Amino acid sequence: MDFADNTCLVTGGGAGIGLSTAEMMAGYGATIIIVDIDSKSSEKACLELRNRGHRAHAYSADVADAEQVRELFKKIRDDHGRLDIAVNNAGIGGAWNLTHEYDHASWHRVMQVNLDGVFFCMQEELKMMLDQEQGGVIVNVASMAGKLPQVKSSAYVASKHAVIGLTKTAAQEYARKNIRINAVCPCYTDTQMVSDLTQGSAVIEEKLIRAVPMGRLARPDEIAKAICFLASDQSSFSTGLCLSVDGGLAR
Ligand SMILES: NC(=O)c1ccc[n+]([C@@H]2O[C@H](COP(=O)([O-])OP(=O)(O)OC[C@H]3O[C@@H](n4cnc5c(N)ncnc54)[C@H](O)[C@@H]3O)[C@@H](O)[C@H]2O)c1
């Protein structure tokens, strides 16, 4: 894969799957833009990338806030003038509860970050990509929870099913505009999100793993590899694809 001359944006790139993706894309020659609500993590990630000789720029924004996203992309347009690849990865897990007891504040926040955030960013990314001759590529980070039910996670599951619908719809809308839009659907991956879920309990982790045919958590770089594939010319005839990277769970 070759991302030389490509400007690649990763939301939620300060940690976990997003950070691994930013590092991998930088390794393939990209100029990296990391956007994160946690400015310390995005700045630290970019500093480390620059220390390794890569080009990396940190921006702070809450993707769930339409005004912040508009401002963010105005800055990106001014600073870089182009956007070749966008990875909409920022996401949260939310509460862990049965549907009839699911907390409304958590429901709204999950929807705002996981669904509105992808939608707001896609709107701005599409505007930039429509304005440039070379088009662009968008990869949304959905989840196996976008294809399967997952008890006690109604908000998360609903948000990720919606991201898949949004991905497939936009893929058709821009298929003749030289813009490809795909999604990855990871299962349990060894990041802070899963640590928050297991709370350090080996019993809970074992329960999660038992459901996965390959019998282990994914590593963030295994998800990043699939994101890079969908972002690269290696997948040049794929759009609207929602690629499971899930140890055989959803297929
Ligand atoms: N870890 C898993 O098991 C797993 C499985 C399937 C899908 N996913 C998806 O992968 C994506 C990344 O998850 P992760 O496991 O790397 O999580 P993580 O918690 O390790 O990292 C998420 C990053 O997103 C940032 N972020 C959170 N809310 C934000 C907001 N409103 N605006 C901007 N940045 C924000 C965080 O600060 C953090 O840096 C998410 O969309 C998640 O739903 C994760």
mmCIF file of C-alpha atoms and ligand atoms in Angstrom:
data_model
loop_
_atom_site.group_PDB
_atom_site.id
_atom_site.type_symbol
_atom_site.label_atom_id
_atom_site.label_comp_id
_atom_site.label_asym_id
_atom_site.label_seq_id
_atom_site.Cartn_x
_atom_site.Cartn_y
_atom_site.Cartn_z
ATOM 1 C CA MET A 1 0.000 0.000 0.000
ATOM 2 C CA ASP A 2 1.205 3.459 -0.828
ATOM 3 C CA PHE A 3 -0.203 6.604 0.788
ATOM 4 C CA ALA A 4 2.609 8.939 -0.277
ATOM 5 C CA ASP A 5 1.133 12.315 -1.329
ATOM 6 C CA ASN A 6 -2.097 11.434 0.528
ATOM 7 C CA THR A 7 -3.528 13.538 3.325
ATOM 8 C CA CYS A 8 -5.355 11.184 5.686
ATOM 9 C CA LEU A 9 -7.632 12.188 8.536
ATOM 10 C CA VAL A 10 -8.431 9.852 11.437
ATOM 11 C CA THR A 11 -11.050 10.808 14.029
ATOM 12 C CA GLY A 12 -10.475 9.362 17.476
ATOM 13 C CA GLY A 13 -6.871 8.934 16.357
ATOM 14 C CA GLY A 14 -5.373 9.607 19.767
ATOM 15 C CA ALA A 15 -5.822 6.040 21.031
ATOM 16 C CA GLY A 16 -6.782 2.466 20.185
ATOM 17 C CA ILE A 17 -7.787 1.503 16.648
ATOM 18 C CA GLY A 18 -7.539 5.114 15.401
ATOM 19 C CA LEU A 19 -3.984 5.536 16.679
ATOM 20 C CA SER A 20 -2.911 2.229 15.183
ATOM 21 C CA THR A 21 -4.458 3.293 11.850
ATOM 22 C CA ALA A 22 -2.715 6.679 11.915
ATOM 23 C CA GLU A 23 0.628 4.989 12.648
ATOM 24 C CA MET A 24 0.138 2.458 9.837
ATOM 25 C CA MET A 25 -0.899 5.100 7.304
ATOM 26 C CA ALA A 26 2.066 7.266 8.296
ATOM 27 C CA GLY A 27 4.301 4.251 7.721
ATOM 28 C CA TYR A 28 2.912 4.028 4.183
ATOM 29 C CA GLY A 29 3.891 7.668 3.593
ATOM 30 C CA ALA A 30 0.717 9.621 4.428
ATOM 31 C CA THR A 31 0.448 13.074 5.912
ATOM 32 C CA ILE A 32 -1.664 12.395 8.996
ATOM 33 C CA ILE A 33 -4.364 14.552 10.555
ATOM 34 C CA ILE A 34 -5.442 13.259 13.956
ATOM 35 C CA VAL A 35 -8.691 14.606 15.387
ATOM 36 C CA ASP A 36 -9.617 13.743 18.955
ATOM 37 C CA ILE A 37 -11.772 15.146 21.732
ATOM 38 C CA ASP A 38 -8.793 14.483 24.021
ATOM 39 C CA SER A 39 -6.277 17.046 22.754
ATOM 40 C CA LYS A 40 -3.466 15.647 24.928
ATOM 41 C CA SER A 41 -3.694 12.236 23.264
ATOM 42 C CA SER A 42 -3.830 13.616 19.703
ATOM 43 C CA GLU A 43 -0.900 15.974 20.363
ATOM 44 C CA LYS A 44 1.157 13.180 21.966
ATOM 45 C CA ALA A 45 0.400 10.835 19.062
ATOM 46 C CA CYS A 46 1.416 13.453 16.486
ATOM 47 C CA LEU A 47 4.587 14.367 18.370
ATOM 48 C CA GLU A 48 5.626 10.699 18.416
ATOM 49 C CA LEU A 49 4.878 10.347 14.699
ATOM 50 C CA ARG A 50 6.888 13.479 13.895
ATOM 51 C CA ASN A 51 9.780 12.202 16.050
ATOM 52 C CA ARG A 52 9.799 9.108 13.819
ATOM 53 C CA GLY A 53 10.081 11.335 10.743
ATOM 54 C CA HIS A 54 6.425 11.378 9.675
ATOM 55 C CA ARG A 55 4.179 14.348 8.894
ATOM 56 C CA ALA A 56 1.395 14.570 11.499
ATOM 57 C CA HIS A 57 -0.956 17.319 12.668
ATOM 58 C CA ALA A 58 -3.217 17.297 15.727
ATOM 59 C CA TYR A 59 -6.653 18.895 15.951
ATOM 60 C CA SER A 60 -9.062 18.867 18.846
ATOM 61 C CA ALA A 61 -12.836 18.538 18.329
ATOM 62 C CA ASP A 62 -15.894 16.741 19.599
ATOM 63 C CA VAL A 63 -17.243 15.045 16.466
ATOM 64 C CA ALA A 64 -20.722 15.012 18.021
ATOM 65 C CA ASP A 65 -20.877 18.821 17.856
ATOM 66 C CA ALA A 66 -21.855 20.023 14.367
ATOM 67 C CA GLU A 67 -20.435 23.521 14.939
ATOM 68 C CA GLN A 68 -17.071 22.173 16.119
ATOM 69 C CA VAL A 69 -16.945 19.854 13.111
ATOM 70 C CA ARG A 70 -17.669 22.744 10.710
ATOM 71 C CA GLU A 71 -14.902 24.825 12.309
ATOM 72 C CA LEU A 72 -12.534 21.850 12.263
ATOM 73 C CA PHE A 73 -12.931 21.281 8.531
ATOM 74 C CA LYS A 74 -12.604 24.984 7.803
ATOM 75 C CA LYS A 75 -9.186 24.814 9.520
ATOM 76 C CA ILE A 76 -8.243 21.609 7.712
ATOM 77 C CA ARG A 77 -9.184 23.182 4.367
ATOM 78 C CA ASP A 78 -7.104 26.294 5.190
ATOM 79 C CA ASP A 79 -4.117 24.330 6.533
ATOM 80 C CA HIS A 80 -3.956 21.450 4.025
ATOM 81 C CA GLY A 81 -6.173 22.329 1.060
ATOM 82 C CA ARG A 82 -6.935 18.664 0.342
ATOM 83 C CA LEU A 83 -8.276 15.514 1.949
ATOM 84 C CA ASP A 84 -7.639 12.191 0.234
ATOM 85 C CA ILE A 85 -8.655 9.699 2.930
ATOM 86 C CA ALA A 86 -10.941 10.073 5.934
ATOM 87 C CA VAL A 87 -11.364 7.441 8.628
ATOM 88 C CA ASN A 88 -14.389 8.118 10.826
ATOM 89 C CA ASN A 89 -13.358 6.095 13.832
ATOM 90 C CA ALA A 90 -14.243 8.093 16.970
ATOM 91 C CA GLY A 91 -16.774 6.172 19.020
ATOM 92 C CA ILE A 92 -17.893 5.276 22.530
ATOM 93 C CA GLY A 93 -19.457 2.195 24.103
ATOM 94 C CA GLY A 94 -22.076 3.788 26.357
ATOM 95 C CA ALA A 95 -24.022 2.171 29.169
ATOM 96 C CA TRP A 96 -24.327 -1.594 29.638
ATOM 97 C CA ASN A 97 -27.949 -2.281 30.493
ATOM 98 C CA LEU A 98 -31.146 -3.947 29.318
ATOM 99 C CA THR A 99 -33.228 -1.869 26.914
ATOM 100 C CA HIS A 100 -36.086 -1.095 29.327
ATOM 101 C CA GLU A 101 -33.591 0.249 31.859
ATOM 102 C CA TYR A 102 -31.229 1.957 29.397
ATOM 103 C CA ASP A 103 -30.249 5.413 30.588
ATOM 104 C CA HIS A 104 -31.505 8.178 28.261
ATOM 105 C CA ALA A 105 -28.444 10.406 28.681
ATOM 106 C CA SER A 106 -26.174 7.537 27.638
ATOM 107 C CA TRP A 107 -28.481 6.639 24.721
ATOM 108 C CA HIS A 108 -28.285 10.221 23.389
ATOM 109 C CA ARG A 109 -24.525 10.543 23.843
ATOM 110 C CA VAL A 110 -23.856 7.233 22.079
ATOM 111 C CA MET A 111 -26.071 8.291 19.171
ATOM 112 C CA GLN A 112 -24.454 11.733 19.044
ATOM 113 C CA VAL A 113 -20.876 10.456 18.981
ATOM 114 C CA ASN A 114 -21.242 7.203 17.027
ATOM 115 C CA LEU A 115 -23.879 8.266 14.494
ATOM 116 C CA ASP A 116 -24.174 12.080 14.356
ATOM 117 C CA GLY A 117 -20.367 12.299 14.585
ATOM 118 C CA VAL A 118 -19.888 10.083 11.526
ATOM 119 C CA PHE A 119 -22.640 11.947 9.660
ATOM 120 C CA PHE A 120 -21.301 15.454 10.472
ATOM 121 C CA CYS A 121 -17.737 14.485 9.519
ATOM 122 C CA MET A 122 -18.870 12.725 6.326
ATOM 123 C CA GLN A 123 -20.743 15.835 5.204
ATOM 124 C CA GLU A 124 -17.631 17.996 5.490
ATOM 125 C CA GLU A 125 -15.324 15.307 4.055
ATOM 126 C CA LEU A 126 -17.637 14.842 1.055
ATOM 127 C CA LYS A 127 -17.721 18.590 0.396
ATOM 128 C CA MET A 128 -13.908 18.671 0.313
ATOM 129 C CA MET A 129 -13.672 15.539 -1.833
ATOM 130 C CA LEU A 130 -16.328 16.777 -4.291
ATOM 131 C CA ASP A 131 -14.322 19.988 -4.715
ATOM 132 C CA GLN A 132 -11.112 18.188 -5.672
ATOM 133 C CA GLU A 133 -10.367 16.428 -8.937
ATOM 134 C CA GLN A 134 -8.929 13.286 -7.363
ATOM 135 C CA GLY A 135 -12.083 12.499 -5.321
ATOM 136 C CA GLY A 136 -11.355 10.593 -2.145
ATOM 137 C CA VAL A 137 -11.977 7.614 0.092
ATOM 138 C CA ILE A 138 -13.939 7.356 3.331
ATOM 139 C CA VAL A 139 -13.735 4.452 5.768
ATOM 140 C CA ASN A 140 -16.226 4.360 8.633
ATOM 141 C CA VAL A 141 -15.472 2.278 11.692
ATOM 142 C CA ALA A 142 -18.711 0.442 12.459
ATOM 143 C CA SER A 143 -18.668 -2.824 14.441
ATOM 144 C CA MET A 144 -19.863 -6.396 14.386
ATOM 145 C CA ALA A 145 -22.551 -4.781 16.551
ATOM 146 C CA GLY A 146 -23.686 -3.165 13.291
ATOM 147 C CA LYS A 147 -24.532 -6.615 11.944
ATOM 148 C CA LEU A 148 -25.504 -8.604 15.042
ATOM 149 C CA PRO A 149 -27.469 -8.022 18.235
ATOM 150 C CA GLN A 150 -25.515 -7.592 21.451
ATOM 151 C CA VAL A 151 -27.472 -7.756 24.695
ATOM 152 C CA LYS A 152 -27.314 -4.790 27.079
ATOM 153 C CA SER A 153 -25.919 -2.543 24.311
ATOM 154 C CA SER A 154 -29.028 -1.247 22.571
ATOM 155 C CA ALA A 155 -27.681 2.259 21.909
ATOM 156 C CA TYR A 156 -24.315 1.009 20.651
ATOM 157 C CA VAL A 157 -25.911 -1.647 18.444
ATOM 158 C CA ALA A 158 -28.490 0.784 17.038
ATOM 159 C CA SER A 159 -25.803 3.406 16.329
ATOM 160 C CA LYS A 160 -23.542 0.926 14.527
ATOM 161 C CA HIS A 161 -26.399 -0.581 12.469
ATOM 162 C CA ALA A 162 -27.163 3.019 11.428
ATOM 163 C CA VAL A 163 -23.523 3.668 10.460
ATOM 164 C CA ILE A 164 -23.719 0.677 8.128
ATOM 165 C CA GLY A 165 -26.917 2.030 6.533
ATOM 166 C CA LEU A 166 -25.324 5.453 6.138
ATOM 167 C CA THR A 167 -22.186 3.936 4.597
ATOM 168 C CA LYS A 168 -24.136 1.882 2.041
ATOM 169 C CA THR A 169 -26.385 4.807 1.079
ATOM 170 C CA ALA A 170 -23.576 7.350 0.668
ATOM 171 C CA ALA A 171 -21.523 4.767 -1.256
ATOM 172 C CA GLN A 172 -24.249 4.679 -3.914
ATOM 173 C CA GLU A 173 -24.742 8.448 -3.919
ATOM 174 C CA TYR A 174 -21.070 9.185 -4.703
ATOM 175 C CA ALA A 175 -20.082 6.056 -6.659
ATOM 176 C CA ARG A 176 -19.781 8.065 -9.897
ATOM 177 C CA LYS A 177 -18.038 10.993 -8.231
ATOM 178 C CA ASN A 178 -14.769 9.138 -7.645
ATOM 179 C CA ILE A 179 -15.477 8.820 -3.921
ATOM 180 C CA ARG A 180 -15.487 5.337 -2.378
ATOM 181 C CA ILE A 181 -17.127 4.796 1.018
ATOM 182 C CA ASN A 182 -16.697 1.568 2.960
ATOM 183 C CA ALA A 183 -16.833 0.406 6.582
ATOM 184 C CA VAL A 184 -14.980 -2.023 8.789
ATOM 185 C CA CYS A 185 -16.849 -4.091 11.352
ATOM 186 C CA PRO A 186 -14.451 -5.189 14.078
ATOM 187 C CA CYS A 187 -15.322 -7.399 17.016
ATOM 188 C CA TYR A 188 -13.796 -7.125 20.494
ATOM 189 C CA THR A 189 -10.448 -5.396 20.111
ATOM 190 C CA ASP A 190 -7.834 -4.922 22.794
ATOM 191 C CA THR A 191 -8.300 -1.188 23.475
ATOM 192 C CA GLN A 192 -9.549 1.047 26.280
ATOM 193 C CA MET A 193 -13.124 0.445 25.086
ATOM 194 C CA VAL A 194 -12.909 -3.252 25.950
ATOM 195 C CA SER A 195 -11.011 -2.510 29.196
ATOM 196 C CA ASP A 196 -13.895 -0.230 30.178
ATOM 197 C CA LEU A 197 -16.282 -3.100 29.498
ATOM 198 C CA THR A 198 -14.373 -5.804 31.373
ATOM 199 C CA GLN A 199 -13.231 -3.525 34.230
ATOM 200 C CA GLY A 200 -10.182 -5.774 34.606
ATOM 201 C CA SER A 201 -12.313 -8.896 35.165
ATOM 202 C CA ALA A 202 -10.782 -11.993 33.527
ATOM 203 C CA VAL A 203 -14.186 -13.683 33.839
ATOM 204 C CA ILE A 204 -15.916 -11.002 31.738
ATOM 205 C CA GLU A 205 -13.069 -11.026 29.183
ATOM 206 C CA GLU A 206 -13.329 -14.813 28.937
ATOM 207 C CA LYS A 207 -17.086 -14.460 28.330
ATOM 208 C CA LEU A 208 -16.464 -12.040 25.422
ATOM 209 C CA ILE A 209 -13.762 -14.243 23.924
ATOM 210 C CA ARG A 210 -15.886 -17.415 24.171
ATOM 211 C CA ALA A 211 -18.221 -15.967 21.516
ATOM 212 C CA VAL A 212 -15.373 -15.429 19.037
ATOM 213 C CA PRO A 213 -14.575 -18.491 16.873
ATOM 214 C CA MET A 214 -10.869 -17.562 16.778
ATOM 215 C CA GLY A 215 -10.887 -17.460 20.576
ATOM 216 C CA ARG A 216 -9.157 -14.150 21.274
ATOM 217 C CA LEU A 217 -9.479 -10.363 21.137
ATOM 218 C CA ALA A 218 -8.327 -8.591 17.978
ATOM 219 C CA ARG A 219 -5.206 -6.440 18.126
ATOM 220 C CA PRO A 220 -5.758 -2.805 17.041
ATOM 221 C CA ASP A 221 -3.262 -3.263 14.178
ATOM 222 C CA GLU A 222 -5.397 -6.107 12.766
ATOM 223 C CA ILE A 223 -8.284 -3.652 12.394
ATOM 224 C CA ALA A 224 -5.933 -0.944 11.093
ATOM 225 C CA LYS A 225 -4.745 -3.295 8.324
ATOM 226 C CA ALA A 226 -8.340 -3.704 7.087
ATOM 227 C CA ILE A 227 -8.910 0.072 7.271
ATOM 228 C CA CYS A 228 -5.730 0.698 5.251
ATOM 229 C CA PHE A 229 -6.833 -1.888 2.674
ATOM 230 C CA LEU A 230 -10.213 -0.164 2.245
ATOM 231 C CA ALA A 231 -8.529 3.257 2.125
ATOM 232 C CA SER A 232 -5.992 2.182 -0.492
ATOM 233 C CA ASP A 233 -6.091 1.476 -4.205
ATOM 234 C CA GLN A 234 -5.947 -2.243 -3.317
ATOM 235 C CA SER A 235 -9.740 -2.008 -2.883
ATOM 236 C CA SER A 236 -10.295 0.257 -5.896
ATOM 237 C CA PHE A 237 -13.502 -1.504 -7.049
ATOM 238 C CA SER A 238 -15.140 -1.762 -3.600
ATOM 239 C CA THR A 239 -17.674 0.719 -2.322
ATOM 240 C CA GLY A 240 -20.493 0.186 0.176
ATOM 241 C CA LEU A 241 -18.617 -2.796 1.574
ATOM 242 C CA CYS A 242 -18.937 -3.417 5.325
ATOM 243 C CA LEU A 243 -15.985 -5.675 5.979
ATOM 244 C CA SER A 244 -16.113 -7.929 9.043
ATOM 245 C CA VAL A 245 -12.798 -8.208 10.885
ATOM 246 C CA ASP A 246 -14.084 -10.325 13.692
ATOM 247 C CA GLY A 247 -12.375 -13.673 14.124
ATOM 248 C CA GLY A 248 -15.307 -15.405 12.399
ATOM 249 C CA LEU A 249 -18.053 -13.995 14.649
ATOM 250 C CA ALA A 250 -20.470 -12.356 12.233
ATOM 251 C CA ARG A 251 -19.058 -13.555 8.877
HETATM 252 N N1 LIG B 1 -12.558 -1.947 20.815
HETATM 253 C C1 LIG B 1 -13.510 -2.705 20.322
HETATM 254 O O1 LIG B 1 -13.749 -3.832 20.784
HETATM 255 C C2 LIG B 1 -14.300 -2.252 19.129
HETATM 256 C C3 LIG B 1 -15.078 -3.199 18.453
HETATM 257 C C4 LIG B 1 -15.827 -2.792 17.354
HETATM 258 C C5 LIG B 1 -15.809 -1.468 16.948
HETATM 259 N N2 LIG B 1 -15.066 -0.576 17.641
HETATM 260 C C6 LIG B 1 -15.114 0.809 17.199
HETATM 261 O O2 LIG B 1 -13.803 1.261 16.919
HETATM 262 C C7 LIG B 1 -13.731 2.669 17.115
HETATM 263 C C8 LIG B 1 -12.514 2.996 17.957
HETATM 264 O O3 LIG B 1 -12.667 2.353 19.207
HETATM 265 P P1 LIG B 1 -11.441 1.986 20.161
HETATM 266 O O4 LIG B 1 -11.692 0.621 20.662
HETATM 267 O O5 LIG B 1 -10.156 2.304 19.507
HETATM 268 O O6 LIG B 1 -11.752 3.001 21.358
HETATM 269 P P2 LIG B 1 -10.788 3.853 22.298
HETATM 270 O O7 LIG B 1 -11.654 4.237 23.436
HETATM 271 O O8 LIG B 1 -9.505 3.126 22.547
HETATM 272 O O9 LIG B 1 -10.437 5.140 21.408
HETATM 273 C C9 LIG B 1 -11.445 6.016 20.984
HETATM 274 C C10 LIG B 1 -10.834 7.374 20.683
HETATM 275 O O10 LIG B 1 -11.893 8.222 20.232
HETATM 276 C C11 LIG B 1 -11.827 9.457 20.931
HETATM 277 N N3 LIG B 1 -13.181 10.035 21.032
HETATM 278 C C12 LIG B 1 -14.208 9.590 21.796
HETATM 279 N N4 LIG B 1 -15.264 10.390 21.658
HETATM 280 C C13 LIG B 1 -14.912 11.357 20.781
HETATM 281 C C14 LIG B 1 -15.592 12.493 20.251
HETATM 282 N N5 LIG B 1 -16.838 12.783 20.613
HETATM 283 N N6 LIG B 1 -14.934 13.267 19.359
HETATM 284 C C15 LIG B 1 -13.645 12.993 18.990
HETATM 285 N N7 LIG B 1 -12.955 11.950 19.483
HETATM 286 C C16 LIG B 1 -13.575 11.131 20.369
HETATM 287 C C17 LIG B 1 -11.254 9.099 22.293
HETATM 288 O O11 LIG B 1 -10.699 10.219 22.963
HETATM 289 C C18 LIG B 1 -10.219 8.053 21.915
HETATM 290 O O12 LIG B 1 -8.977 8.629 21.594
HETATM 291 C C19 LIG B 1 -15.068 3.077 17.740
HETATM 292 O O13 LIG B 1 -15.916 3.602 16.752
HETATM 293 C C20 LIG B 1 -15.624 1.762 18.261
HETATM 294 O O14 LIG B 1 -17.028 1.769 18.335
HETATM 295 C C21 LIG B 1 -14.306 -0.929 18.716
#
